[in-house]
Amino acid sequence: MPGKRKRYGQGSALKIDAAARAQEAVERLRSLANPENAAGMARFGISPHALGVGMPALRAMAREYGRGHDLALALWETGIHEARILAALTDEPGRVTEEQMEHWAAGLDSWDVCDQVMNKLFDRTPFAPAKAVSWSAREEAFVKRAGFVLMATLAVHDKKAPDEDFEAFLPLIRAQAHDPRNFVKKAINWALRQIGKRNAILHAKALALAEELARSDSPSARWVGKDALRELSSPEVRSRLAHCRTKILKS
C-alpha cells in the first residue's frame, strides 16, 4: 500500500508540473503574440483563437520543452491555436490513445492544427490507418480532412506499410471526392497525390483513379482528378519513380 501511495503521489506531481509548464508556455506564447499575423491567419481560415505566433518560434519552444505526454494534454486543453500545435510537437506518439485521438479530432477548428497534429503525431501511432478510414467518412469538415491528411502523411512516413494498405484508401478517395468544401477536397487531392508518388505500382492505380475523377460530373471530383493528374503525370514524378524502380531491381 505505501508503494501505491508513492506512485500515485508521483503521478499527481507530474500532472501538476505539466499543468504549470503548460501555463508557462501559454504565457510565453502570449508574449510572442502578433495581432497583425493573427489577422492575416484568420483570412486564410485559421482559428480565431490564434495569437499570430509563427512556426519557427513554435518549433524552437518544442525543442526546448522536449517530449511530454502530460504537457501535451495540458496544452491542448487551453484551446489556444499555437498551444495546440505545440501539443502536437511535444506529445509522445507511443502514449497516444484512441480516446485522445477522437477527443482532439472533435476539437479541430482549422486546417493547420489538423495538418500539424496528423503529420507530426497521429500518423506515428498504430491507430492511424483505422482512423484514416473512419474519419474519411465523417461529416465534420476538419475530422474528414484529418482522415485524408492521415492517408497522405502515412504514404510519406510509413515506409514499411504494404501497398495493400494504400490501395484500400483509393475507394475512399473515389467515394468522397465530390465533397465541395475547400479544406476537404484539398486533403483528398493531397492523399491521392502522395499515394501515387509512393511507388510505381501505386502510381499506376492512383493515376487511373485521377483520370476517372477528371471525367466526373462533380466539379469537386473533377478538380481533385485534374490537379492530381497534373502532378502524377509530370516528368519529375515519372523520372523519380523510374529511378527508384531501377535501384530496387539492381539491389
Coordinates of N, CA and C in Angstrom, one line a residue:
M1 N 0.8 -1.2 0.0 CA 0.0 0.0 0.0 C 0.8 1.3 0.0
P2 N 1.9 1.4 0.9 CA 2.7 2.6 0.8 C 3.3 2.8 -0.5
G3 N 3.7 1.7 -1.2 CA 4.2 1.8 -2.6 C 3.2 2.4 -3.5
K4 N 2.0 2.0 -3.4 CA 1.0 2.6 -4.3 C 0.8 4.0 -4.0
R5 N 0.7 4.4 -2.8 CA 0.5 5.8 -2.5 C 1.7 6.7 -3.0
K6 N 2.8 6.1 -3.0 CA 4.0 6.8 -3.5 C 3.9 7.0 -5.0
R7 N 3.4 6.0 -5.7 CA 3.3 6.1 -7.2 C 2.2 7.1 -7.5
Y8 N 1.1 7.0 -6.8 CA 0.0 8.0 -7.1 C 0.5 9.4 -6.8
G9 N 1.2 9.6 -5.8 CA 1.7 10.9 -5.5 C 2.7 11.4 -6.6
Q10 N 3.5 10.6 -7.0 CA 4.4 11.0 -8.1 C 3.6 11.3 -9.4
G11 N 2.6 10.5 -9.7 CA 1.8 10.8 -10.9 C 1.1 12.2 -10.7
S12 N 0.6 12.4 -9.6 CA -0.1 13.7 -9.4 C 0.9 14.9 -9.5
A13 N 2.1 14.7 -8.9 CA 3.1 15.7 -9.0 C 3.5 16.0 -10.5
L14 N 3.6 14.9 -11.3 CA 3.9 15.1 -12.7 C 2.8 15.9 -13.4
K15 N 1.6 15.5 -13.1 CA 0.5 16.3 -13.7 C 0.4 17.7 -13.3
I16 N 0.7 18.0 -12.0 CA 0.8 19.4 -11.6 C 1.9 20.1 -12.3
D17 N 3.1 19.4 -12.4 CA 4.2 20.0 -13.1 C 3.9 20.3 -14.5
A18 N 3.2 19.3 -15.2 CA 2.8 19.5 -16.6 C 1.9 20.7 -16.8
A19 N 0.9 20.8 -15.8 CA 0.0 22.0 -15.9 C 0.7 23.3 -15.7
A20 N 1.7 23.3 -14.8 CA 2.5 24.5 -14.6 C 3.3 24.9 -15.8
R21 N 3.9 23.9 -16.4 CA 4.7 24.1 -17.6 C 3.9 24.5 -18.8
A22 N 2.7 24.0 -18.9 CA 1.8 24.4 -19.9 C 1.4 25.9 -19.7
Q23 N 1.1 26.2 -18.5 CA 0.7 27.6 -18.2 C 1.9 28.6 -18.6
E24 N 3.1 28.1 -18.2 CA 4.3 28.9 -18.5 C 4.4 29.1 -20.1
A25 N 4.2 28.0 -20.8 CA 4.3 28.0 -22.2 C 3.2 29.0 -22.8
V26 N 2.0 28.9 -22.3 CA 1.0 29.8 -22.8 C 1.4 31.3 -22.5
E27 N 1.9 31.6 -21.4 CA 2.4 32.9 -21.1 C 3.5 33.4 -22.1
R28 N 4.4 32.5 -22.4 CA 5.4 32.8 -23.4 C 4.8 33.0 -24.8
L29 N 3.8 32.2 -25.1 CA 3.1 32.4 -26.4 C 2.4 33.7 -26.5
R30 N 1.8 34.1 -25.4 CA 1.1 35.4 -25.3 C 2.1 36.5 -25.5
S31 N 3.3 36.4 -24.9 CA 4.3 37.4 -25.0 C 4.8 37.6 -26.5
L32 N 4.7 36.5 -27.3 CA 5.1 36.5 -28.7 C 4.0 36.8 -29.6
A33 N 2.8 37.1 -29.1 CA 1.6 37.3 -29.9 C 1.8 38.5 -30.9
N34 N 1.3 38.3 -32.1 CA 1.4 39.3 -33.2 C 0.0 39.4 -33.8
P35 N -0.7 40.5 -33.3 CA -2.1 40.6 -33.8 C -2.2 40.8 -35.3
E36 N -1.2 41.4 -35.9 CA -1.2 41.6 -37.4 C -1.2 40.2 -38.1
N37 N -0.2 39.3 -37.6 CA -0.2 38.0 -38.1 C -1.5 37.2 -37.9
A38 N -2.0 37.4 -36.7 CA -3.3 36.7 -36.4 C -4.4 37.1 -37.3
A39 N -4.5 38.4 -37.6 CA -5.5 38.8 -38.6 C -5.3 38.2 -39.9
G40 N -4.0 38.1 -40.4 CA -3.7 37.5 -41.7 C -4.1 36.1 -41.7
M41 N -3.8 35.4 -40.6 CA -4.1 33.9 -40.5 C -5.6 33.7 -40.6
A42 N -6.4 34.6 -39.9 CA -7.9 34.5 -40.0 C -8.4 34.6 -41.4
R43 N -7.7 35.4 -42.2 CA -8.2 35.5 -43.6 C -8.0 34.2 -44.4
F44 N -7.1 33.3 -43.9 CA -6.8 32.0 -44.5 C -7.5 30.9 -43.8
G45 N -8.5 31.2 -43.1 CA -9.3 30.2 -42.4 C -8.7 29.6 -41.2
I46 N -7.8 30.3 -40.6 CA -7.1 29.8 -39.4 C -7.8 30.3 -38.1
S47 N -7.8 29.5 -37.1 CA -8.6 29.6 -35.9 C -8.7 31.1 -35.4
P48 N -9.9 31.5 -34.9 CA -10.0 32.8 -34.3 C -9.2 32.9 -32.9
H49 N -8.8 31.7 -32.4 CA -8.0 31.6 -31.2 C -6.5 31.8 -31.4
A50 N -6.1 32.1 -32.6 CA -4.7 32.2 -32.9 C -4.1 33.5 -32.3
L51 N -2.8 33.4 -31.9 CA -2.1 34.5 -31.3 C -1.2 35.2 -32.4
G52 N -1.0 34.5 -33.5 CA -0.1 35.0 -34.5 C 1.3 34.6 -34.4
V53 N 1.6 33.6 -33.6 CA 3.0 33.1 -33.4 C 3.4 32.2 -34.5
G54 N 4.5 32.4 -35.2 CA 4.9 31.6 -36.3 C 5.5 30.3 -35.9
M55 N 5.6 29.4 -36.9 CA 6.1 28.0 -36.7 C 7.6 28.0 -36.3
P56 N 8.5 28.9 -36.7 CA 9.9 28.8 -36.2 C 9.9 28.9 -34.7
A57 N 9.1 29.9 -34.2 CA 9.1 30.0 -32.7 C 8.5 28.8 -32.0
L58 N 7.5 28.2 -32.6 CA 6.9 27.0 -32.0 C 7.8 25.8 -32.0
R59 N 8.5 25.7 -33.2 CA 9.5 24.6 -33.2 C 10.6 24.8 -32.2
A60 N 11.1 26.0 -32.0 CA 12.1 26.3 -31.0 C 11.6 26.0 -29.6
M61 N 10.4 26.3 -29.3 CA 9.8 26.0 -28.0 C 9.7 24.5 -27.8
A62 N 9.3 23.8 -28.9 CA 9.1 22.4 -28.8 C 10.5 21.7 -28.5
R63 N 11.5 22.2 -29.1 CA 12.8 21.6 -28.8 C 13.2 21.9 -27.4
E64 N 12.9 23.0 -26.9 CA 13.3 23.4 -25.5 C 12.5 22.6 -24.5
Y65 N 11.2 22.4 -24.7 CA 10.4 21.7 -23.7 C 10.6 20.2 -23.8
G66 N 10.9 19.7 -25.0 CA 11.1 18.2 -25.2 C 9.7 17.5 -25.2
R67 N 9.8 16.2 -25.3 CA 8.6 15.3 -25.3 C 8.0 15.2 -23.9
G68 N 6.7 15.3 -23.9 CA 6.0 15.1 -22.6 C 4.5 15.0 -22.9
H69 N 4.0 13.8 -22.6 CA 2.6 13.5 -22.9 C 1.6 14.3 -22.0
D70 N 1.9 14.4 -20.7 CA 1.0 15.2 -19.9 C 1.1 16.7 -20.2
L71 N 2.2 17.2 -20.6 CA 2.4 18.5 -21.0 C 1.5 18.8 -22.3
A72 N 1.6 17.8 -23.2 CA 0.8 18.0 -24.5 C -0.7 18.0 -24.2
L73 N -1.1 17.1 -23.3 CA -2.6 17.1 -23.0 C -3.0 18.4 -22.3
A74 N -2.2 19.0 -21.5 CA -2.5 20.2 -20.8 C -2.5 21.4 -21.8
L75 N -1.6 21.4 -22.7 CA -1.5 22.4 -23.8 C -2.7 22.4 -24.6
W76 N -3.2 21.2 -25.0 CA -4.3 21.0 -25.9 C -5.6 21.6 -25.2
E77 N -5.7 21.4 -23.9 CA -7.0 21.8 -23.2 C -7.0 23.3 -23.1
T78 N -6.0 24.1 -23.4 CA -6.1 25.5 -23.3 C -6.9 26.1 -24.4
G79 N -7.1 25.3 -25.5 CA -7.9 25.8 -26.7 C -7.2 26.8 -27.5
I80 N -6.0 27.2 -27.1 CA -5.2 28.2 -27.9 C -4.6 27.6 -29.1
H81 N -4.7 28.2 -30.2 CA -4.3 27.7 -31.5 C -2.8 27.2 -31.5
E82 N -1.9 28.1 -31.1 CA -0.5 27.8 -31.1 C -0.1 26.8 -30.0
A83 N -0.9 26.8 -28.9 CA -0.6 25.8 -27.8 C -1.0 24.4 -28.3
R84 N -2.0 24.3 -29.2 CA -2.4 23.0 -29.7 C -1.4 22.5 -30.7
I85 N -0.8 23.4 -31.5 CA 0.3 23.0 -32.4 C 1.5 22.5 -31.6
L86 N 1.8 23.3 -30.5 CA 2.9 22.9 -29.6 C 2.6 21.5 -29.0
A87 N 1.4 21.3 -28.7 CA 1.0 19.9 -28.1 C 1.3 18.8 -29.1
A88 N 1.0 19.1 -30.4 CA 1.3 18.0 -31.4 C 2.8 17.8 -31.5
L89 N 3.6 18.9 -31.3 CA 5.1 18.8 -31.5 C 5.8 18.2 -30.3
T90 N 5.1 18.2 -29.1 CA 5.7 17.7 -27.9 C 5.2 16.4 -27.3
D91 N 4.0 15.9 -27.9 CA 3.5 14.7 -27.3 C 4.3 13.5 -27.7
E92 N 4.1 12.4 -27.0 CA 4.8 11.2 -27.2 C 3.9 10.2 -28.0
P93 N 4.2 9.9 -29.2 CA 3.3 9.0 -30.0 C 3.0 7.7 -29.4
G94 N 3.9 7.1 -28.6 CA 3.7 5.8 -28.0 C 2.7 5.9 -26.9
R95 N 2.4 7.1 -26.4 CA 1.4 7.2 -25.3 C 0.0 7.7 -25.7
V96 N -0.1 8.0 -27.0 CA -1.4 8.5 -27.6 C -2.4 7.3 -27.6
T97 N -3.6 7.6 -27.1 CA -4.6 6.6 -27.1 C -5.7 6.9 -28.2
E98 N -6.5 5.9 -28.5 CA -7.6 6.2 -29.4 C -8.6 7.2 -28.9
E99 N -8.8 7.2 -27.6 CA -9.7 8.2 -27.0 C -9.2 9.6 -27.1
Q100 N -7.8 9.7 -27.0 CA -7.2 11.1 -27.2 C -7.4 11.5 -28.6
M101 N -7.2 10.6 -29.5 CA -7.3 10.9 -31.0 C -8.7 11.4 -31.3
E102 N -9.7 10.7 -30.8 CA -11.1 11.1 -31.0 C -11.4 12.5 -30.4
H103 N -10.9 12.7 -29.2 CA -11.1 13.9 -28.5 C -10.5 15.1 -29.2
W104 N -9.2 14.9 -29.6 CA -8.6 16.0 -30.4 C -9.2 16.2 -31.7
A105 N -9.6 15.2 -32.4 CA -10.2 15.3 -33.7 C -11.5 16.1 -33.6
A106 N -12.3 15.9 -32.6 CA -13.5 16.6 -32.4 C -13.3 18.1 -32.1
G107 N -12.1 18.4 -31.6 CA -11.8 19.8 -31.3 C -11.1 20.6 -32.4
L108 N -10.9 20.0 -33.5 CA -10.2 20.6 -34.6 C -11.0 21.8 -35.2
D109 N -10.4 22.9 -35.3 CA -11.2 24.1 -35.8 C -10.4 24.8 -36.9
S110 N -9.3 24.3 -37.4 CA -8.6 24.9 -38.5 C -7.7 23.9 -39.2
W111 N -7.5 24.2 -40.5 CA -6.7 23.2 -41.3 C -5.3 23.0 -40.8
D112 N -4.7 24.1 -40.3 CA -3.2 24.0 -40.0 C -3.0 23.2 -38.7
V113 N -3.9 23.3 -37.7 CA -3.8 22.5 -36.5 C -4.1 21.0 -36.9
C114 N -5.1 20.8 -37.7 CA -5.4 19.5 -38.2 C -4.1 18.9 -38.9
D115 N -3.5 19.6 -39.8 CA -2.3 19.0 -40.5 C -1.1 18.8 -39.6
Q116 N -0.9 19.7 -38.7 CA 0.2 19.5 -37.8 C 0.0 18.3 -36.8
V117 N -1.2 18.1 -36.3 CA -1.5 17.0 -35.4 C -1.3 15.7 -36.2
M118 N -1.9 15.6 -37.4 CA -1.8 14.4 -38.2 C -0.3 14.1 -38.6
N119 N 0.3 15.1 -39.1 CA 1.7 15.0 -39.7 C 2.8 14.8 -38.7
K120 N 2.6 15.4 -37.5 CA 3.7 15.3 -36.5 C 3.5 14.3 -35.4
L121 N 2.2 13.8 -35.3 CA 1.9 13.0 -34.1 C 1.1 11.8 -34.5
F122 N -0.2 12.0 -35.0 CA -1.1 10.9 -35.1 C -0.7 9.8 -36.1
D123 N 0.0 10.2 -37.2 CA 0.4 9.3 -38.2 C 1.5 8.3 -37.7
R124 N 2.0 8.6 -36.5 CA 3.1 7.8 -35.9 C 2.5 6.8 -34.9
T125 N 1.2 6.7 -34.8 CA 0.5 5.8 -33.9 C 0.0 4.6 -34.6
P126 N -0.2 3.5 -33.9 CA -0.7 2.3 -34.6 C -2.2 2.4 -35.0
F127 N -2.8 3.4 -34.5 CA -4.3 3.6 -34.8 C -4.5 4.4 -36.1
A128 N -3.4 4.9 -36.6 CA -3.6 5.9 -37.8 C -4.3 5.3 -39.0
P129 N -4.0 4.1 -39.5 CA -4.7 3.6 -40.7 C -6.2 3.5 -40.4
A130 N -6.6 3.0 -39.3 CA -8.0 2.8 -39.0 C -8.7 4.1 -38.8
K131 N -8.0 5.1 -38.2 CA -8.6 6.4 -38.1 C -8.8 7.1 -39.5
A132 N -7.8 6.9 -40.3 CA -7.9 7.4 -41.7 C -9.2 6.9 -42.4
V133 N -9.5 5.7 -42.2 CA -10.7 5.1 -42.8 C -11.9 5.7 -42.2
S134 N -12.0 5.6 -40.9 CA -13.3 6.0 -40.2 C -13.5 7.5 -40.3
W135 N -12.5 8.3 -40.2 CA -12.6 9.8 -40.3 C -13.0 10.3 -41.7
S136 N -12.5 9.5 -42.7 CA -12.8 10.0 -44.1 C -14.2 10.0 -44.4
A137 N -15.0 9.2 -43.6 CA -16.5 9.2 -43.9 C -17.3 10.1 -43.0
R138 N -16.6 10.8 -42.1 CA -17.3 11.7 -41.2 C -17.8 12.9 -41.9
E139 N -18.8 13.6 -41.3 CA -19.3 14.8 -42.0 C -18.6 16.0 -41.6
E140 N -18.1 16.1 -40.3 CA -17.4 17.3 -39.8 C -16.2 17.6 -40.7
A141 N -16.1 18.8 -41.2 CA -15.1 19.2 -42.2 C -13.7 18.8 -41.8
F142 N -13.3 19.2 -40.6 CA -11.9 19.1 -40.2 C -11.6 17.6 -39.7
V143 N -12.6 16.9 -39.3 CA -12.4 15.5 -39.0 C -12.2 14.7 -40.3
K144 N -13.1 15.0 -41.3 CA -12.9 14.4 -42.6 C -11.6 14.7 -43.2
R145 N -11.2 16.0 -43.1 CA -9.9 16.4 -43.6 C -8.8 15.6 -42.9
A146 N -8.9 15.4 -41.6 CA -7.9 14.7 -40.8 C -7.7 13.2 -41.4
G147 N -8.8 12.6 -41.8 CA -8.7 11.3 -42.3 C -7.9 11.2 -43.6
F148 N -8.1 12.2 -44.5 CA -7.3 12.2 -45.7 C -5.9 12.7 -45.5
V149 N -5.7 13.6 -44.6 CA -4.3 14.0 -44.3 C -3.5 12.8 -43.7
L150 N -4.2 12.0 -42.9 CA -3.5 10.8 -42.4 C -3.1 9.9 -43.6
M151 N -4.0 9.7 -44.6 CA -3.6 8.9 -45.7 C -2.4 9.5 -46.4
A152 N -2.4 10.8 -46.6 CA -1.2 11.4 -47.3 C 0.1 11.3 -46.5
T153 N 0.0 11.5 -45.2 CA 1.2 11.5 -44.4 C 1.7 10.1 -44.1
L154 N 0.8 9.1 -44.0 CA 1.2 7.7 -43.9 C 1.9 7.3 -45.2
A155 N 1.5 7.8 -46.3 CA 2.1 7.4 -47.6 C 3.6 7.9 -47.6
V156 N 3.8 9.0 -46.9 CA 5.2 9.6 -46.9 C 6.0 9.0 -45.8
H157 N 5.4 8.8 -44.6 CA 6.2 8.4 -43.4 C 6.3 6.9 -43.1
D158 N 5.3 6.2 -43.5 CA 5.3 4.7 -43.1 C 5.9 3.9 -44.2
K159 N 7.2 3.8 -44.2 CA 8.0 3.2 -45.2 C 7.7 1.7 -45.3
K160 N 7.3 1.1 -44.2 CA 7.2 -0.4 -44.1 C 5.8 -0.9 -44.5
A161 N 4.8 0.0 -44.6 CA 3.4 -0.4 -44.9 C 3.3 -1.0 -46.3
P162 N 2.5 -2.1 -46.4 CA 2.4 -2.7 -47.7 C 1.5 -1.9 -48.6
D163 N 1.6 -2.1 -49.9 CA 0.8 -1.4 -50.9 C -0.7 -1.6 -50.7
E164 N -1.0 -2.8 -50.2 CA -2.5 -3.1 -50.0 C -3.1 -2.0 -49.0
D165 N -2.3 -1.5 -48.1 CA -2.9 -0.6 -47.1 C -3.3 0.7 -47.9
F166 N -2.5 1.1 -48.9 CA -2.8 2.3 -49.6 C -3.8 2.1 -50.7
E167 N -3.8 0.9 -51.3 CA -4.8 0.6 -52.3 C -6.2 0.6 -51.6
A168 N -6.3 0.3 -50.4 CA -7.6 0.3 -49.7 C -8.1 1.7 -49.5
F169 N -7.2 2.7 -49.5 CA -7.7 4.1 -49.4 C -8.3 4.7 -50.7
L170 N -7.9 4.1 -51.8 CA -8.4 4.6 -53.1 C -9.9 4.7 -53.3
P171 N -10.6 3.6 -52.9 CA -12.1 3.7 -53.0 C -12.7 4.7 -52.1
L172 N -12.0 5.0 -51.0 CA -12.5 6.1 -50.1 C -12.3 7.4 -50.7
I173 N -11.2 7.6 -51.4 CA -10.9 8.8 -52.2 C -12.0 9.0 -53.2
R174 N -12.3 7.9 -54.0 CA -13.3 8.0 -55.0 C -14.7 8.4 -54.4
A175 N -15.0 7.8 -53.3 CA -16.3 8.0 -52.7 C -16.5 9.4 -52.2
Q176 N -15.5 10.0 -51.7 CA -15.6 11.4 -51.1 C -15.1 12.5 -51.9
A177 N -14.6 12.2 -53.1 CA -14.1 13.3 -54.0 C -15.1 14.3 -54.4
H178 N -16.4 14.1 -54.2 CA -17.4 15.0 -54.6 C -17.6 16.1 -53.6
D179 N -17.0 16.0 -52.4 CA -17.2 17.0 -51.3 C -16.7 18.3 -51.8
P180 N -17.6 19.3 -51.8 CA -17.2 20.6 -52.4 C -16.4 21.5 -51.4
R181 N -16.3 21.2 -50.2 CA -15.6 22.0 -49.2 C -14.1 22.1 -49.5
N182 N -13.6 23.3 -49.5 CA -12.3 23.5 -50.0 C -11.2 22.8 -49.1
F183 N -11.4 22.9 -47.8 CA -10.4 22.2 -46.9 C -10.5 20.7 -47.0
V184 N -11.6 20.2 -47.4 CA -11.8 18.7 -47.6 C -11.2 18.3 -48.9
K185 N -11.6 18.9 -50.0 CA -11.2 18.4 -51.3 C -9.7 18.6 -51.5
K186 N -9.1 19.6 -50.9 CA -7.6 19.7 -51.0 C -6.9 18.6 -50.3
A187 N -7.5 18.1 -49.1 CA -6.9 17.0 -48.4 C -7.1 15.7 -49.2
I188 N -8.2 15.5 -49.9 CA -8.5 14.4 -50.7 C -7.5 14.3 -51.8
N189 N -7.3 15.5 -52.4 CA -6.3 15.6 -53.5 C -4.9 15.3 -53.0
W190 N -4.5 15.8 -51.9 CA -3.2 15.5 -51.3 C -3.0 14.0 -51.1
A191 N -4.0 13.4 -50.5 CA -3.9 11.9 -50.3 C -3.7 11.2 -51.6
L192 N -4.4 11.5 -52.6 CA -4.3 10.8 -53.9 C -2.9 11.0 -54.5
R193 N -2.4 12.3 -54.4 CA -1.1 12.5 -55.0 C 0.0 11.8 -54.2
Q194 N 0.0 11.8 -52.9 CA 1.0 11.2 -52.1 C 1.0 9.7 -52.3
I195 N -0.2 9.1 -52.4 CA -0.2 7.6 -52.6 C 0.4 7.3 -54.0
G196 N 0.1 8.1 -55.0 CA 0.6 7.9 -56.3 C 2.1 8.1 -56.5
K197 N 2.7 8.8 -55.5 CA 4.1 9.1 -55.6 C 4.9 8.1 -54.8
R198 N 4.2 7.1 -54.1 CA 4.9 6.2 -53.2 C 5.8 5.2 -54.0
N199 N 5.2 4.6 -55.0 CA 6.0 3.7 -55.9 C 5.3 3.5 -57.2
A200 N 5.9 2.8 -58.1 CA 5.3 2.6 -59.5 C 4.0 1.9 -59.5
I201 N 3.8 0.9 -58.7 CA 2.6 0.2 -58.6 C 1.4 1.1 -58.2
L202 N 1.6 1.8 -57.1 CA 0.6 2.7 -56.6 C 0.4 3.9 -57.5
H203 N 1.5 4.2 -58.2 CA 1.3 5.3 -59.1 C 0.3 5.0 -60.2
A204 N 0.4 3.8 -60.8 CA -0.5 3.4 -61.9 C -1.9 3.4 -61.4
K205 N -2.1 2.9 -60.2 CA -3.5 2.9 -59.6 C -4.0 4.2 -59.3
A206 N -3.2 5.1 -58.7 CA -3.6 6.4 -58.4 C -3.9 7.3 -59.7
L207 N -3.0 7.0 -60.7 CA -3.2 7.7 -62.0 C -4.5 7.4 -62.6
A208 N -4.8 6.1 -62.6 CA -6.1 5.6 -63.2 C -7.3 6.3 -62.4
L209 N -7.2 6.4 -61.1 CA -8.3 7.0 -60.4 C -8.4 8.5 -60.7
A210 N -7.2 9.1 -60.8 CA -7.2 10.6 -61.1 C -7.8 10.8 -62.5
E211 N -7.6 9.9 -63.5 CA -8.2 10.1 -64.8 C -9.7 9.9 -64.7
E212 N -10.1 8.9 -63.9 CA -11.5 8.7 -63.7 C -12.2 9.9 -63.1
L213 N -11.6 10.5 -62.1 CA -12.2 11.6 -61.4 C -12.2 12.8 -62.3
A214 N -11.2 13.0 -63.1 CA -11.1 14.1 -64.0 C -12.3 14.1 -65.0
R215 N -12.9 13.0 -65.2 CA -14.1 12.9 -66.2 C -15.4 13.0 -65.4
S216 N -15.4 13.2 -64.1 CA -16.6 13.1 -63.3 C -17.6 14.3 -63.6
D217 N -18.8 14.1 -63.3 CA -19.8 15.1 -63.4 C -19.7 16.1 -62.2
S218 N -19.1 15.7 -61.2 CA -18.9 16.5 -60.0 C -17.8 17.5 -60.2
P219 N -18.0 18.8 -60.0 CA -16.9 19.8 -60.1 C -15.8 19.6 -59.2
S220 N -16.1 19.2 -57.9 CA -15.1 18.9 -56.9 C -14.2 17.7 -57.3
A221 N -14.9 16.6 -57.7 CA -14.2 15.4 -58.1 C -13.3 15.7 -59.4
R222 N -13.8 16.5 -60.3 CA -13.0 16.9 -61.5 C -11.8 17.6 -61.1
W223 N -11.9 18.6 -60.1 CA -10.8 19.3 -59.7 C -9.7 18.4 -59.0
V224 N -10.2 17.5 -58.1 CA -9.3 16.6 -57.5 C -8.6 15.8 -58.5
G225 N -9.3 15.2 -59.5 CA -8.7 14.4 -60.5 C -7.7 15.1 -61.4
K226 N -8.1 16.3 -61.9 CA -7.2 17.0 -62.8 C -6.0 17.5 -62.1
D227 N -6.1 18.0 -60.9 CA -4.9 18.5 -60.2 C -4.0 17.4 -59.8
A228 N -4.5 16.2 -59.4 CA -3.6 15.1 -59.1 C -3.0 14.6 -60.4
L229 N -3.8 14.6 -61.5 CA -3.2 14.1 -62.8 C -2.1 15.0 -63.3
R230 N -2.2 16.3 -63.0 CA -1.1 17.2 -63.4 C 0.2 16.8 -62.7
E231 N 0.2 16.5 -61.5 CA 1.4 16.2 -60.8 C 1.9 14.7 -61.1
L232 N 0.9 13.8 -61.0 CA 1.3 12.4 -61.2 C 1.8 12.1 -62.6
S233 N 1.4 12.9 -63.6 CA 1.8 12.8 -65.0 C 3.1 13.5 -65.3
S234 N 3.6 14.3 -64.4 CA 4.7 15.2 -64.6 C 6.0 14.4 -64.9
P235 N 6.9 14.9 -65.7 CA 8.2 14.2 -65.9 C 9.0 14.0 -64.7
E236 N 8.9 14.9 -63.7 CA 9.6 14.8 -62.5 C 9.2 13.6 -61.7
V237 N 7.9 13.4 -61.5 CA 7.4 12.3 -60.8 C 7.7 10.9 -61.5
R238 N 7.5 10.9 -62.8 CA 7.7 9.7 -63.5 C 9.2 9.3 -63.5
S239 N 10.1 10.3 -63.6 CA 11.5 10.1 -63.6 C 12.0 9.5 -62.2
R240 N 11.4 10.1 -61.1 CA 11.8 9.7 -59.8 C 11.4 8.2 -59.5
L241 N 10.2 7.9 -60.0 CA 9.6 6.6 -59.8 C 10.4 5.5 -60.6
A242 N 10.8 5.9 -61.8 CA 11.6 5.1 -62.7 C 13.0 4.8 -62.0
H243 N 13.6 5.9 -61.5 CA 14.9 5.8 -60.8 C 14.8 4.8 -59.6
C244 N 13.7 5.0 -58.8 CA 13.5 4.1 -57.6 C 13.4 2.7 -58.1
R245 N 12.6 2.5 -59.1 CA 12.4 1.1 -59.6 C 13.7 0.5 -60.1
T246 N 14.5 1.3 -60.7 CA 15.8 0.8 -61.2 C 16.7 0.4 -60.0
K247 N 16.7 1.2 -59.0 CA 17.5 0.9 -57.8 C 17.1 -0.4 -57.1
I248 N 15.7 -0.6 -57.1 CA 15.2 -1.9 -56.5 C 15.6 -3.1 -57.3
L249 N 15.5 -3.0 -58.6 CA 15.9 -4.1 -59.5 C 17.4 -4.4 -59.4
K250 N 18.2 -3.4 -59.2 CA 19.6 -3.7 -59.0 C 20.1 -4.2 -57.7
S251 N 19.2 -4.0 -56.7 CA 19.6 -4.4 -55.3 C 19.4 -5.9 -55.1

